[in-house]
CSV table of C-alpha atoms and ligand atoms in Angstrom, one decimal:
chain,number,residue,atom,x,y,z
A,5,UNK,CA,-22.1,-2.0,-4.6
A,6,UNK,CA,-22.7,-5.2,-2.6
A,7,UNK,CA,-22.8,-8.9,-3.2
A,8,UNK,CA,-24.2,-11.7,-1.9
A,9,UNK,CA,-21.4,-12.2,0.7
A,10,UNK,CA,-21.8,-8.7,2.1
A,11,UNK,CA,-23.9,-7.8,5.2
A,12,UNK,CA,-26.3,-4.6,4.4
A,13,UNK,CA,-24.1,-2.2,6.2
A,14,UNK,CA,-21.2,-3.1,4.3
A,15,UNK,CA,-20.2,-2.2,0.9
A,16,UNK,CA,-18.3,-3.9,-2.1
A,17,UNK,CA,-15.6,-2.7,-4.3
A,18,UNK,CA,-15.2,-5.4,-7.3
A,19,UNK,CA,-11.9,-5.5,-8.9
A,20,UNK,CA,-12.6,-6.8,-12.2
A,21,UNK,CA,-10.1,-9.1,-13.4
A,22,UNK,CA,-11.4,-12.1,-15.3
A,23,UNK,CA,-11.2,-15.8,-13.0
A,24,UNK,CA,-8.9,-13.3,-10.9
A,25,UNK,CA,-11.6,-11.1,-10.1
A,26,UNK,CA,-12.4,-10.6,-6.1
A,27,UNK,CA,-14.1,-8.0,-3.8
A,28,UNK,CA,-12.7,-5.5,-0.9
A,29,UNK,CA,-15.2,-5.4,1.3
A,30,UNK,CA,-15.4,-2.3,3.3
A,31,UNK,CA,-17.0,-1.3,6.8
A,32,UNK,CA,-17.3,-1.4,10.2
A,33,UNK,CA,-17.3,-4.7,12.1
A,34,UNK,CA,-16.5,-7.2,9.6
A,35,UNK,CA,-14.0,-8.7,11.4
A,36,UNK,CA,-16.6,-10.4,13.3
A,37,UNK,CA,-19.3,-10.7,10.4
A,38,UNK,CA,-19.7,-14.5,8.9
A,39,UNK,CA,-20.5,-13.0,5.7
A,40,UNK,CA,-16.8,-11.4,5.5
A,41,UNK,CA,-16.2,-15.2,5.0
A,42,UNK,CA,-18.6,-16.7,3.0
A,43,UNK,CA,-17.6,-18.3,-0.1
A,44,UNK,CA,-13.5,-18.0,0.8
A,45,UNK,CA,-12.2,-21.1,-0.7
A,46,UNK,CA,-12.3,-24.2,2.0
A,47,UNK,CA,-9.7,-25.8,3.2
A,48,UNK,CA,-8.6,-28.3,5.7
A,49,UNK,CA,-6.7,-25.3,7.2
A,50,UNK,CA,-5.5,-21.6,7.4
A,51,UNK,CA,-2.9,-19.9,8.7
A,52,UNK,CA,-2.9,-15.9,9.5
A,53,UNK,CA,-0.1,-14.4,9.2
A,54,UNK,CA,0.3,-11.3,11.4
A,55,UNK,CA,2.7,-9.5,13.7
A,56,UNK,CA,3.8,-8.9,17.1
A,57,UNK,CA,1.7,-5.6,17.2
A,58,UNK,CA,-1.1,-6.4,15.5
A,59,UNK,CA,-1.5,-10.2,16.6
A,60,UNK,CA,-2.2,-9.5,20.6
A,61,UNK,CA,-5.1,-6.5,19.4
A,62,UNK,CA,-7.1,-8.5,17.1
A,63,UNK,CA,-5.3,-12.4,15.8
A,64,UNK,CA,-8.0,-13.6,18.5
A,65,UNK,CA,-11.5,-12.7,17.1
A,66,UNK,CA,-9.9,-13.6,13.3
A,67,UNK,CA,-9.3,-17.1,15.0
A,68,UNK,CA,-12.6,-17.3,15.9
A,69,UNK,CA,-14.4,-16.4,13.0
A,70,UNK,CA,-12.5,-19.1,11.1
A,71,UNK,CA,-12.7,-21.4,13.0
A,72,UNK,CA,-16.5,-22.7,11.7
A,73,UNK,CA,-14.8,-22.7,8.1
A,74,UNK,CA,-11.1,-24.5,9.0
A,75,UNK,CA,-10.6,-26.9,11.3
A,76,UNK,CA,-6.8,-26.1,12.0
A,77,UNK,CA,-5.8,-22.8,12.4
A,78,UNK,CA,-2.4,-21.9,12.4
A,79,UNK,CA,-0.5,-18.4,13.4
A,80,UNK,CA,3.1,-17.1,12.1
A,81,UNK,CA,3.7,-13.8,14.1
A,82,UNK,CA,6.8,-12.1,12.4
A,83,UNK,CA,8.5,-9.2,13.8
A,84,UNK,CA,7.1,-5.9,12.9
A,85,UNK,CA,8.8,-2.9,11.2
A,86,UNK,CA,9.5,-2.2,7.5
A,87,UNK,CA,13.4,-3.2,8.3
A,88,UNK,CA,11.7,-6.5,8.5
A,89,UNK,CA,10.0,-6.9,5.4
A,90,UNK,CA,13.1,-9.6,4.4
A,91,UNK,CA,13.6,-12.9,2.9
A,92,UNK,CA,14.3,-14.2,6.8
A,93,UNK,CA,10.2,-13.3,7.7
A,94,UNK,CA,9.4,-14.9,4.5
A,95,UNK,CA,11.4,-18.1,6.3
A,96,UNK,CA,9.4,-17.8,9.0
A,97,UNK,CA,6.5,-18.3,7.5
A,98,UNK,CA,7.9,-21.1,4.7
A,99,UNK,CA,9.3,-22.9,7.7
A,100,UNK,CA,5.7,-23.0,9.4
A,101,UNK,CA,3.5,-23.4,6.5
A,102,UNK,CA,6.0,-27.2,6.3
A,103,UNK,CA,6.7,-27.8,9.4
A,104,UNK,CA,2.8,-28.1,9.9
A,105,UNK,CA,2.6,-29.7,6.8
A,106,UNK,CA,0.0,-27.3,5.0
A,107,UNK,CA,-0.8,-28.5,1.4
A,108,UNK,CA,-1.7,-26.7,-1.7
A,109,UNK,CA,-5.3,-25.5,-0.2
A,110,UNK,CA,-4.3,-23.9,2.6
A,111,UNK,CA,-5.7,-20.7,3.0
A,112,UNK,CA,-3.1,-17.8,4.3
A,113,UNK,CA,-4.9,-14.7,6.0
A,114,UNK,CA,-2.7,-11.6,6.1
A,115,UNK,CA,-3.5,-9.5,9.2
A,116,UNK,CA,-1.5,-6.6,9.4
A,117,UNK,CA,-0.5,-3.4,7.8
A,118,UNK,CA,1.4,-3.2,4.2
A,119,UNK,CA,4.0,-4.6,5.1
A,120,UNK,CA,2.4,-8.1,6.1
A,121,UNK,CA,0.0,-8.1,3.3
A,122,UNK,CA,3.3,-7.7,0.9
A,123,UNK,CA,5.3,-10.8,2.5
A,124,UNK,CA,2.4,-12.7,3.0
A,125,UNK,CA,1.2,-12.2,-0.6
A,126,UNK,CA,4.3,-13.2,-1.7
A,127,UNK,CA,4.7,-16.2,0.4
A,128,UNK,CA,1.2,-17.4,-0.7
A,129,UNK,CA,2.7,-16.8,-4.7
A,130,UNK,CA,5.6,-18.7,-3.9
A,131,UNK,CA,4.3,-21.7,-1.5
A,132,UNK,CA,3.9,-24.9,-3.6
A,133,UNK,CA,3.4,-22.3,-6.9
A,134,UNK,CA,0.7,-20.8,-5.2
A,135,UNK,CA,-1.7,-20.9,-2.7
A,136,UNK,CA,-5.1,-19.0,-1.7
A,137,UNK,CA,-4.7,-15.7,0.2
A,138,UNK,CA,-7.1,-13.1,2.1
A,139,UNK,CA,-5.6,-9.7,2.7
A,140,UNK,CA,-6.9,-8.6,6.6
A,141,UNK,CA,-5.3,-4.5,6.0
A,142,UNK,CA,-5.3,-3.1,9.2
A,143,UNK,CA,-3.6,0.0,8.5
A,144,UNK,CA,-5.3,3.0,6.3
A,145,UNK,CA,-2.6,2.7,3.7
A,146,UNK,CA,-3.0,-1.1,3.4
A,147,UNK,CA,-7.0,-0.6,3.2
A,148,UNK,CA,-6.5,2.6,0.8
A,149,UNK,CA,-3.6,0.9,-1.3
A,150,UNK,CA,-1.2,-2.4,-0.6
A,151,UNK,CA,-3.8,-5.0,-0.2
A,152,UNK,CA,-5.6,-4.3,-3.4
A,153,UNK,CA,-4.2,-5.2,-7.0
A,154,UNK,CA,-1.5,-8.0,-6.0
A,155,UNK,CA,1.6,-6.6,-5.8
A,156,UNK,CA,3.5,-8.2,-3.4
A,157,UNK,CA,7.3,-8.4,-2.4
A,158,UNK,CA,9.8,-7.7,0.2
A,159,UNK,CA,13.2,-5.4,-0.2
A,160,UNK,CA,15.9,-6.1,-1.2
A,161,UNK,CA,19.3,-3.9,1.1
A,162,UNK,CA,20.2,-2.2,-2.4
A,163,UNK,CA,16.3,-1.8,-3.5
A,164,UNK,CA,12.5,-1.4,-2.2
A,165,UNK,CA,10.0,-4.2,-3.3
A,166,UNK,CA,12.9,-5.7,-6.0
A,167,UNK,CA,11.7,-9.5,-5.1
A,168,UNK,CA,8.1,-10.3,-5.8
A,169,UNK,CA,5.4,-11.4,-7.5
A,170,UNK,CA,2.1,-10.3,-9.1
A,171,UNK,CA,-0.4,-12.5,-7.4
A,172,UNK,CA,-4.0,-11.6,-6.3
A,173,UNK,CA,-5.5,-12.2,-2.9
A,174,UNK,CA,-9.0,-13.9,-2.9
A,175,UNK,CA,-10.7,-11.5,-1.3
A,176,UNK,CA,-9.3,-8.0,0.8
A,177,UNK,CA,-11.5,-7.6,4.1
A,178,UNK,CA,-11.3,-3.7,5.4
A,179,UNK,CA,-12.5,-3.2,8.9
A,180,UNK,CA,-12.6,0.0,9.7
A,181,UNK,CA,-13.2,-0.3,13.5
A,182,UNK,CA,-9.6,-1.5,13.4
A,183,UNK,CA,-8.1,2.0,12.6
A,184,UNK,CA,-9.5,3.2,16.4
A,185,UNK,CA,-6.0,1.8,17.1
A,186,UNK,CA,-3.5,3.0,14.9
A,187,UNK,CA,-0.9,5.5,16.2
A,188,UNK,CA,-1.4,9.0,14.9
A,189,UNK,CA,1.9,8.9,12.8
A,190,UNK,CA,0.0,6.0,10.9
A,191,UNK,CA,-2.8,7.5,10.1
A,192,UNK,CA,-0.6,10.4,8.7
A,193,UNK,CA,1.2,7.8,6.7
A,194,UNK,CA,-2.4,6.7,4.9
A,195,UNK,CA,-3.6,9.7,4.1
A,196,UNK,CA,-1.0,10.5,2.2
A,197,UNK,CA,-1.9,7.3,-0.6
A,198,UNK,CA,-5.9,8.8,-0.1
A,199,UNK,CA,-4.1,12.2,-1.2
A,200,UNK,CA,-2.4,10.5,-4.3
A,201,UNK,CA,-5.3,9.6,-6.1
A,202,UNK,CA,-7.1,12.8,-6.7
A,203,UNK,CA,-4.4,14.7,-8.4
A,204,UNK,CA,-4.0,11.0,-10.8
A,205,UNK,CA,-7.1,9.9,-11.7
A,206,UNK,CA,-10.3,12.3,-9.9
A,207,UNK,CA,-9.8,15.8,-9.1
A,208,UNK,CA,-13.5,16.0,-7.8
A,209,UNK,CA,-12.3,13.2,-5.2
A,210,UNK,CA,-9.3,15.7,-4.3
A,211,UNK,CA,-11.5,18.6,-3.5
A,212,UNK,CA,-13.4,16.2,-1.3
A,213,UNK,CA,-9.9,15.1,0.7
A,214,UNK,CA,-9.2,19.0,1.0
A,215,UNK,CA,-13.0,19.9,2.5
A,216,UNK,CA,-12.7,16.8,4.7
A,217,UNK,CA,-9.0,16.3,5.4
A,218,UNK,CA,-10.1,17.4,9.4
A,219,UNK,CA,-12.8,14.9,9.3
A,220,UNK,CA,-10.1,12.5,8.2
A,221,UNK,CA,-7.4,13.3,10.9
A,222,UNK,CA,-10.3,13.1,13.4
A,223,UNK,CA,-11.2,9.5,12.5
A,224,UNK,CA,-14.7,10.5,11.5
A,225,UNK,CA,-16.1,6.6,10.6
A,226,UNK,CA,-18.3,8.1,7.7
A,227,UNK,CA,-15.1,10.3,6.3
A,228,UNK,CA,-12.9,7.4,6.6
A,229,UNK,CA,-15.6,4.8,4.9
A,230,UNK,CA,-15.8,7.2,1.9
A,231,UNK,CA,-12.0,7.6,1.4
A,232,UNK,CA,-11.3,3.5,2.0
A,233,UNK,CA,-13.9,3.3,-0.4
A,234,UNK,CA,-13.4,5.8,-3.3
A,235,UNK,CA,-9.8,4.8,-3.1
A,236,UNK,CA,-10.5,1.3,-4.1
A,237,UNK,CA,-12.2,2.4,-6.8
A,238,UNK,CA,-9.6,4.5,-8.6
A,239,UNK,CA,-7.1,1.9,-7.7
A,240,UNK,CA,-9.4,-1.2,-9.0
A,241,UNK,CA,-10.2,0.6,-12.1
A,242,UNK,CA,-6.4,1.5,-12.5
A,243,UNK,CA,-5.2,-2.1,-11.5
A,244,UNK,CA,-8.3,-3.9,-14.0
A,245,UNK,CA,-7.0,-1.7,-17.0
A,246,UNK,CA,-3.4,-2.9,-16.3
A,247,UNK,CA,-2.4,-5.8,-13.9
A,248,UNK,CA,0.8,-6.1,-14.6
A,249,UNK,CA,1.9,-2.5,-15.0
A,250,UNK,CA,2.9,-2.7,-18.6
A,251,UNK,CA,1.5,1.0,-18.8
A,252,UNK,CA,-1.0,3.1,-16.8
A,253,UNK,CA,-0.9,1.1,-13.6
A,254,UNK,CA,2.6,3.4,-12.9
A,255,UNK,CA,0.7,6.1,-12.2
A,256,UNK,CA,-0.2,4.6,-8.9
A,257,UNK,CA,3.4,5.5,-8.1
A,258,UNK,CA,3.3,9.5,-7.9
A,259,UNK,CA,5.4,10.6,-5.6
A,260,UNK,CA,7.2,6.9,-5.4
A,261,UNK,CA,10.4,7.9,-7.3
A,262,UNK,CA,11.5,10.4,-4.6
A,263,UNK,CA,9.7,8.5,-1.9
A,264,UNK,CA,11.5,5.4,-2.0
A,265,UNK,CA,14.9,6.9,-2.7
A,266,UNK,CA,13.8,9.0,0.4
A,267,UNK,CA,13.2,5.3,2.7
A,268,UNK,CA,16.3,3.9,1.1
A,269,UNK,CA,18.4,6.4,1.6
A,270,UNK,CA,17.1,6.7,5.4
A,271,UNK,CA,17.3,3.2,6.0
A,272,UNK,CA,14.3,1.6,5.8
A,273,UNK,CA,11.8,2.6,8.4
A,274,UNK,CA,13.2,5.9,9.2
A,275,UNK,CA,10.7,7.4,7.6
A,276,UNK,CA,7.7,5.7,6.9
A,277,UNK,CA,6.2,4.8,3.1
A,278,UNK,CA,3.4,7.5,3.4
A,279,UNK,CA,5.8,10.0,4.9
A,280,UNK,CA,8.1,9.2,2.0
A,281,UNK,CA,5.6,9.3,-0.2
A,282,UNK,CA,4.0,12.7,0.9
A,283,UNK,CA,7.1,14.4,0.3
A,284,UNK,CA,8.1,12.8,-2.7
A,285,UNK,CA,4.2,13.7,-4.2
A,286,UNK,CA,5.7,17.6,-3.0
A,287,UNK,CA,8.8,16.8,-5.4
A,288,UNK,CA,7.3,15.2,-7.9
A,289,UNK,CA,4.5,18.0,-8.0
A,290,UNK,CA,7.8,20.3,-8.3
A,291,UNK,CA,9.1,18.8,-11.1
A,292,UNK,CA,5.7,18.5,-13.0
A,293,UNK,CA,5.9,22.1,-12.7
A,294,UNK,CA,9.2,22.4,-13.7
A,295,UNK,CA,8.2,20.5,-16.6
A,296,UNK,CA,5.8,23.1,-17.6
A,297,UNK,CA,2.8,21.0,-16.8
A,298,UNK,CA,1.0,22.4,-13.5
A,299,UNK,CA,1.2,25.6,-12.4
A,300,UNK,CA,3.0,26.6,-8.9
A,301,UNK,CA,-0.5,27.3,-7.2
A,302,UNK,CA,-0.8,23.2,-7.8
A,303,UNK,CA,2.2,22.4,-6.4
A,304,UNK,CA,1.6,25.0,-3.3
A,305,UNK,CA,-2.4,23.1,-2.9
A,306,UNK,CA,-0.7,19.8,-2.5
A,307,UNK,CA,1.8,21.1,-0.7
A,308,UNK,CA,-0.6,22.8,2.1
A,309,UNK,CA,-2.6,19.8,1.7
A,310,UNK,CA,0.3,16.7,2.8
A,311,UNK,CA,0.9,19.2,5.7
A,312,UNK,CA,-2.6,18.8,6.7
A,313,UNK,CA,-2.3,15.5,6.9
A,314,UNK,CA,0.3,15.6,9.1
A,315,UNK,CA,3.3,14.7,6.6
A,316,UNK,CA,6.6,16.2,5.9
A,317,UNK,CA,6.8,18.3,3.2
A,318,UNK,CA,10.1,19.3,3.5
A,319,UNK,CA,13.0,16.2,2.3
A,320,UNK,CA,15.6,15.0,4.1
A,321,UNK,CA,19.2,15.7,2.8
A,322,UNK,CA,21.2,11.8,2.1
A,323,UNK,CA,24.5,12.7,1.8
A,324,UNK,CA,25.9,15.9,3.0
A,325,UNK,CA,28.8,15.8,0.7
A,326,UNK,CA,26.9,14.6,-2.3
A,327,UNK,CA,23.0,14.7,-1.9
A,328,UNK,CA,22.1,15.1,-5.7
A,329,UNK,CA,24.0,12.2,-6.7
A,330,UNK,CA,22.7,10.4,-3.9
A,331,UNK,CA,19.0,10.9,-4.6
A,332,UNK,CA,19.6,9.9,-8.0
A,333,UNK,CA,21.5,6.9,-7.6
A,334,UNK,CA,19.0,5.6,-5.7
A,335,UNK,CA,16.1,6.5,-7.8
A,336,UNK,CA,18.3,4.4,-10.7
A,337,UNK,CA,17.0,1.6,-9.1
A,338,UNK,CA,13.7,2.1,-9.3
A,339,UNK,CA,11.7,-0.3,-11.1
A,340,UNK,CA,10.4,1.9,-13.3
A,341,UNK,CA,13.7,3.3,-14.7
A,342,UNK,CA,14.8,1.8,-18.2
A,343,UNK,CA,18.3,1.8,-19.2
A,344,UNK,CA,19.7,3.5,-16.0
A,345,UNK,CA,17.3,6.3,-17.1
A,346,UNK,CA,14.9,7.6,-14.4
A,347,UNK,CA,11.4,7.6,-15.1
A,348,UNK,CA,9.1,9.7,-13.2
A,349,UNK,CA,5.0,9.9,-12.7
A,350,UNK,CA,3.9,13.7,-13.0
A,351,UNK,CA,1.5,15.2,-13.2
A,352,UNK,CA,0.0,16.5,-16.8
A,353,UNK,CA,-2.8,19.0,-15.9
A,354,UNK,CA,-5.3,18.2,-13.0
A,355,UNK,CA,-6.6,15.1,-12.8
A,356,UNK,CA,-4.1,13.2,-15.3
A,357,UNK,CA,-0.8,11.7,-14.4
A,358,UNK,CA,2.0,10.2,-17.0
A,359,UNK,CA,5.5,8.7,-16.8
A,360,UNK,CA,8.1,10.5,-18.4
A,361,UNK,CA,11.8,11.3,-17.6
A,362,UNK,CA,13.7,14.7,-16.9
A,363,UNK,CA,17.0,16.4,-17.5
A,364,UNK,CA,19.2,15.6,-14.5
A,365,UNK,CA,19.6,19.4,-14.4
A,366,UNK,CA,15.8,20.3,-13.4
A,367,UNK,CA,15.4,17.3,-11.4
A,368,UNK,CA,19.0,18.1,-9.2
A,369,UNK,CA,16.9,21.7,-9.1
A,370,UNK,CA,13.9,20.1,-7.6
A,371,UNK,CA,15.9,18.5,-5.3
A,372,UNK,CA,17.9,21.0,-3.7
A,373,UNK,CA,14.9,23.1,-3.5
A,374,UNK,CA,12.9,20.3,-1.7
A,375,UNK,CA,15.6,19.9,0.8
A,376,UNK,CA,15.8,23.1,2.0
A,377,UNK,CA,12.3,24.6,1.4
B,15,LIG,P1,3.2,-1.3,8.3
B,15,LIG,O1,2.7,-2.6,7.8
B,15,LIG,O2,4.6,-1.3,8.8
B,15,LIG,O3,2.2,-0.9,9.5
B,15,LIG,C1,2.5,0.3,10.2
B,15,LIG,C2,2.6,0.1,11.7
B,15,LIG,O4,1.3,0.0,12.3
B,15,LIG,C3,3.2,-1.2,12.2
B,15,LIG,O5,4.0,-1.0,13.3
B,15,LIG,C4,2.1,-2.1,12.5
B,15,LIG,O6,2.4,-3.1,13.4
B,15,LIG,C5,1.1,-1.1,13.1
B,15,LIG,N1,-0.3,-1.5,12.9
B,15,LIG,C6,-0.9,-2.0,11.9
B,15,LIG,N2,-2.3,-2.1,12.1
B,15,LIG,C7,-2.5,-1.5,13.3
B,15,LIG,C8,-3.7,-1.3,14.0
B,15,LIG,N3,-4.9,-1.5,13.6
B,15,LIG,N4,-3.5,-0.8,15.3
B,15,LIG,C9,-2.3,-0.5,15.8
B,15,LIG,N5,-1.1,-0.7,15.1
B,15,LIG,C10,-1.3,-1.2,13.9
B,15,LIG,O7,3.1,-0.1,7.3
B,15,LIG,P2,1.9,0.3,6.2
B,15,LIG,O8,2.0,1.7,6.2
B,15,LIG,O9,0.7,-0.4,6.5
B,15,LIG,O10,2.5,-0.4,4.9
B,15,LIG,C11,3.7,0.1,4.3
B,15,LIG,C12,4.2,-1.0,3.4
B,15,LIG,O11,3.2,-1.2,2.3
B,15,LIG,C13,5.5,-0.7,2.7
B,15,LIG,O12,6.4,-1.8,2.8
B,15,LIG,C14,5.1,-0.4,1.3
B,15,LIG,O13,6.1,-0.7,0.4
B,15,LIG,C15,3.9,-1.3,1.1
B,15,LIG,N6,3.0,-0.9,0.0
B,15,LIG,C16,2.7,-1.8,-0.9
B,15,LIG,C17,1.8,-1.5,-1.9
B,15,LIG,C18,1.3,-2.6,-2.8
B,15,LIG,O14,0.6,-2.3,-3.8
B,15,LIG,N7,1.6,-3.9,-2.5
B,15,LIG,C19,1.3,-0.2,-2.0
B,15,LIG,C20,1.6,0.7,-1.1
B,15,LIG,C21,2.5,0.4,0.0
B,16,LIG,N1,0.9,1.1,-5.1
B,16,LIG,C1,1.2,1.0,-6.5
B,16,LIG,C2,0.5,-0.1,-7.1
B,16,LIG,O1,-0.2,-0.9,-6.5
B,16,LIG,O2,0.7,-0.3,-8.3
């Protein structure tokens, strides 16, 4: 799959979504490629938003491959951690975006991992009702997951992601020579949204995360270029089917329900989202079989298979007097819970993922079992 804006070693993912539609362009290099920026929309100037980890390894060469497009080029570095993914980083980059006095074309470039791509995506939503955006990722998860389909937000102290907006980027850029530089404990974190989408949406693409899950940990470029890429795909076909999550798009959340309550009830950046998220695919895997709907052998695959990748598969106790009723307050605010009522994506057979509640009873079970397995 490539376009007219994509050099022959690079390949296209399209996410199909009417005059909303855009590419993620996948390979190695790009950062430096002038096609990665063909056709972006033009603009007296740009601003990249980035952070104080990522800006010194790579804001440079993004400068400089804009700069034949925009004449002004402006930075915002915010301060990096998921403790700061806050309305007082959205300031920051509010406060630059008018105190330069960028209009309505400016174009924001996101250059960072999820947690950048989120706030800047919802800056860009928000900034004079909406400007342009390109999502940089720089992190597996953000290349595998948070810079495609437009969700964008920051936390909220009593929620995750409870302010945001929908709003697509223009165009999601993934280089993958910029994963050579991401801590091990990151890489971890990514693999375990690759993971997610086999036992959802492609059980053929699971086997193929099991038989190359070394390759993965290893870095191998051609292992890492198929798993950016076939994520994509699940994830654009998911997101062109339902934007706005008024259905199927939830199932992109396996593993969320727990996870989040697991980061929450942490503090945020305790654990990290794709630690969180391994474990809670572990729980919900547990209570799919609870359910009746996968057999323990599934939940034991997955389970061997986030330990491969480095992820906890045990979860962390919240409140040693009451951790039951802390899990599930937190998971009450959820986004996907209706009426107080928690709402979880399971598993229902191989390959096929639905949102459904539980009995408080089973899902205290699960619980207590996952703490202390
Ligand atoms: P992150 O953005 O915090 O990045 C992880 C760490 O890696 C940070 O310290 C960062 O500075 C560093 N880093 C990034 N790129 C690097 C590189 N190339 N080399 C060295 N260090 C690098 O975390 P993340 O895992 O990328 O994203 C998690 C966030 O994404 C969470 O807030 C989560 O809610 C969000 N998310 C959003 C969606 C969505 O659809 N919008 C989906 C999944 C997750
Ligand atoms: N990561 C979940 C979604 O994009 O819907």
């Amino acid at each position: 799959m490539t376009s007219k804006h994509t050099a022959p070693s690079f390949q296209q993912v399209d996410i199909d979504l009417g005059d909303r539609s855009y590419g993620i362009v996948i390979g190695a290099g790009l950062l430096d490629a002038p096609e990665s920026y063909a056709g972006l929309p033009s603009a007296a100037s740009a601003m990249i938003v980035t952070n104080q980890t990522v800006g010194p390894l790579y804001r440079d060469r993004l400068v400089e491959s804009l700069s034949s497009q925009y004449k002004v080029i402006h930075t915002v570095v915010l301060p990096d951690g998921e403790v700061h993914k806050t309305w007082e980083s959205l300031n920051l980059i509010f406060d630059a975006l008018l105190s330069h006095g960028c209009d309505r074309k400016t174009v924001l470039f996101a250059l960072g991992g999820g947690v950048v791509g989120d706030v800047t995506g919802f800056a860009a939503a928000s900034y004079m009702r909406g400007v342009p955006f390109v999502q940089v990722p720089t992190t597996l998860l953000a290349q595998v997951d948070s810079s495609v389909g437009g969700k964008t937000a920051i936390n909220h102290p009593l929620g995750k992601n409870m302010i945001g907006a929908f709003y697509q980027p223009r165009r999601v850029l993934c280089d993958l020579d910029v994963l050579k530089t991401l801590p091990v404990r990151e890489l971890s974190a990514g693999l375990a949204e690759v993971i997610k989408y086999g036992p959802i949406a492609d059980m053929a693409f699971l086997d193929w995360t099991e038989a190359n899950m070394d390759a993965l940990m290893a870095r191998d470029p051609g292992a890492l270029a198929f798993a950016v890429r076939r994520s994509c795909e699940i994830k654009a076909g998911v997101v062109g089917q339902d934007e706005r999550e008024s259905g199927m798009r939830a199932i992109l959340n396996f593993g969320h329900t727990f996870g989040h309550a697991i980061e929450a009830g942490m503090g945020y950046g305790a654990w990290l989202h794709g630690e969180a998220v391994g474990c809670g695919m572990v729980m919900a895997a547990r209570l799919s079989a609870a359910l009746g709907l996968v057999d323990d052998a599934f939940v034991e695959r997955l389970t061997a298979l986030v330990l491969r990748a480095g992820l906890p598969a045990v979860a962390p106790v919240l409140d040693a007097r009451d951790n039951v009723g802390r899990y599930l307050e937190l998971m009450r605010v959820d986004k996907k819970s209706e009426g107080g009522a928690i709402k979880f994506v399971v598993i229902d057979g191989p390959g096929r993922a639905v949102v459904r509640g539980a009995p408080d009873a089973m899902v205290a079970r699960v619980i207590e079992a996952s703490c202390r397995a």
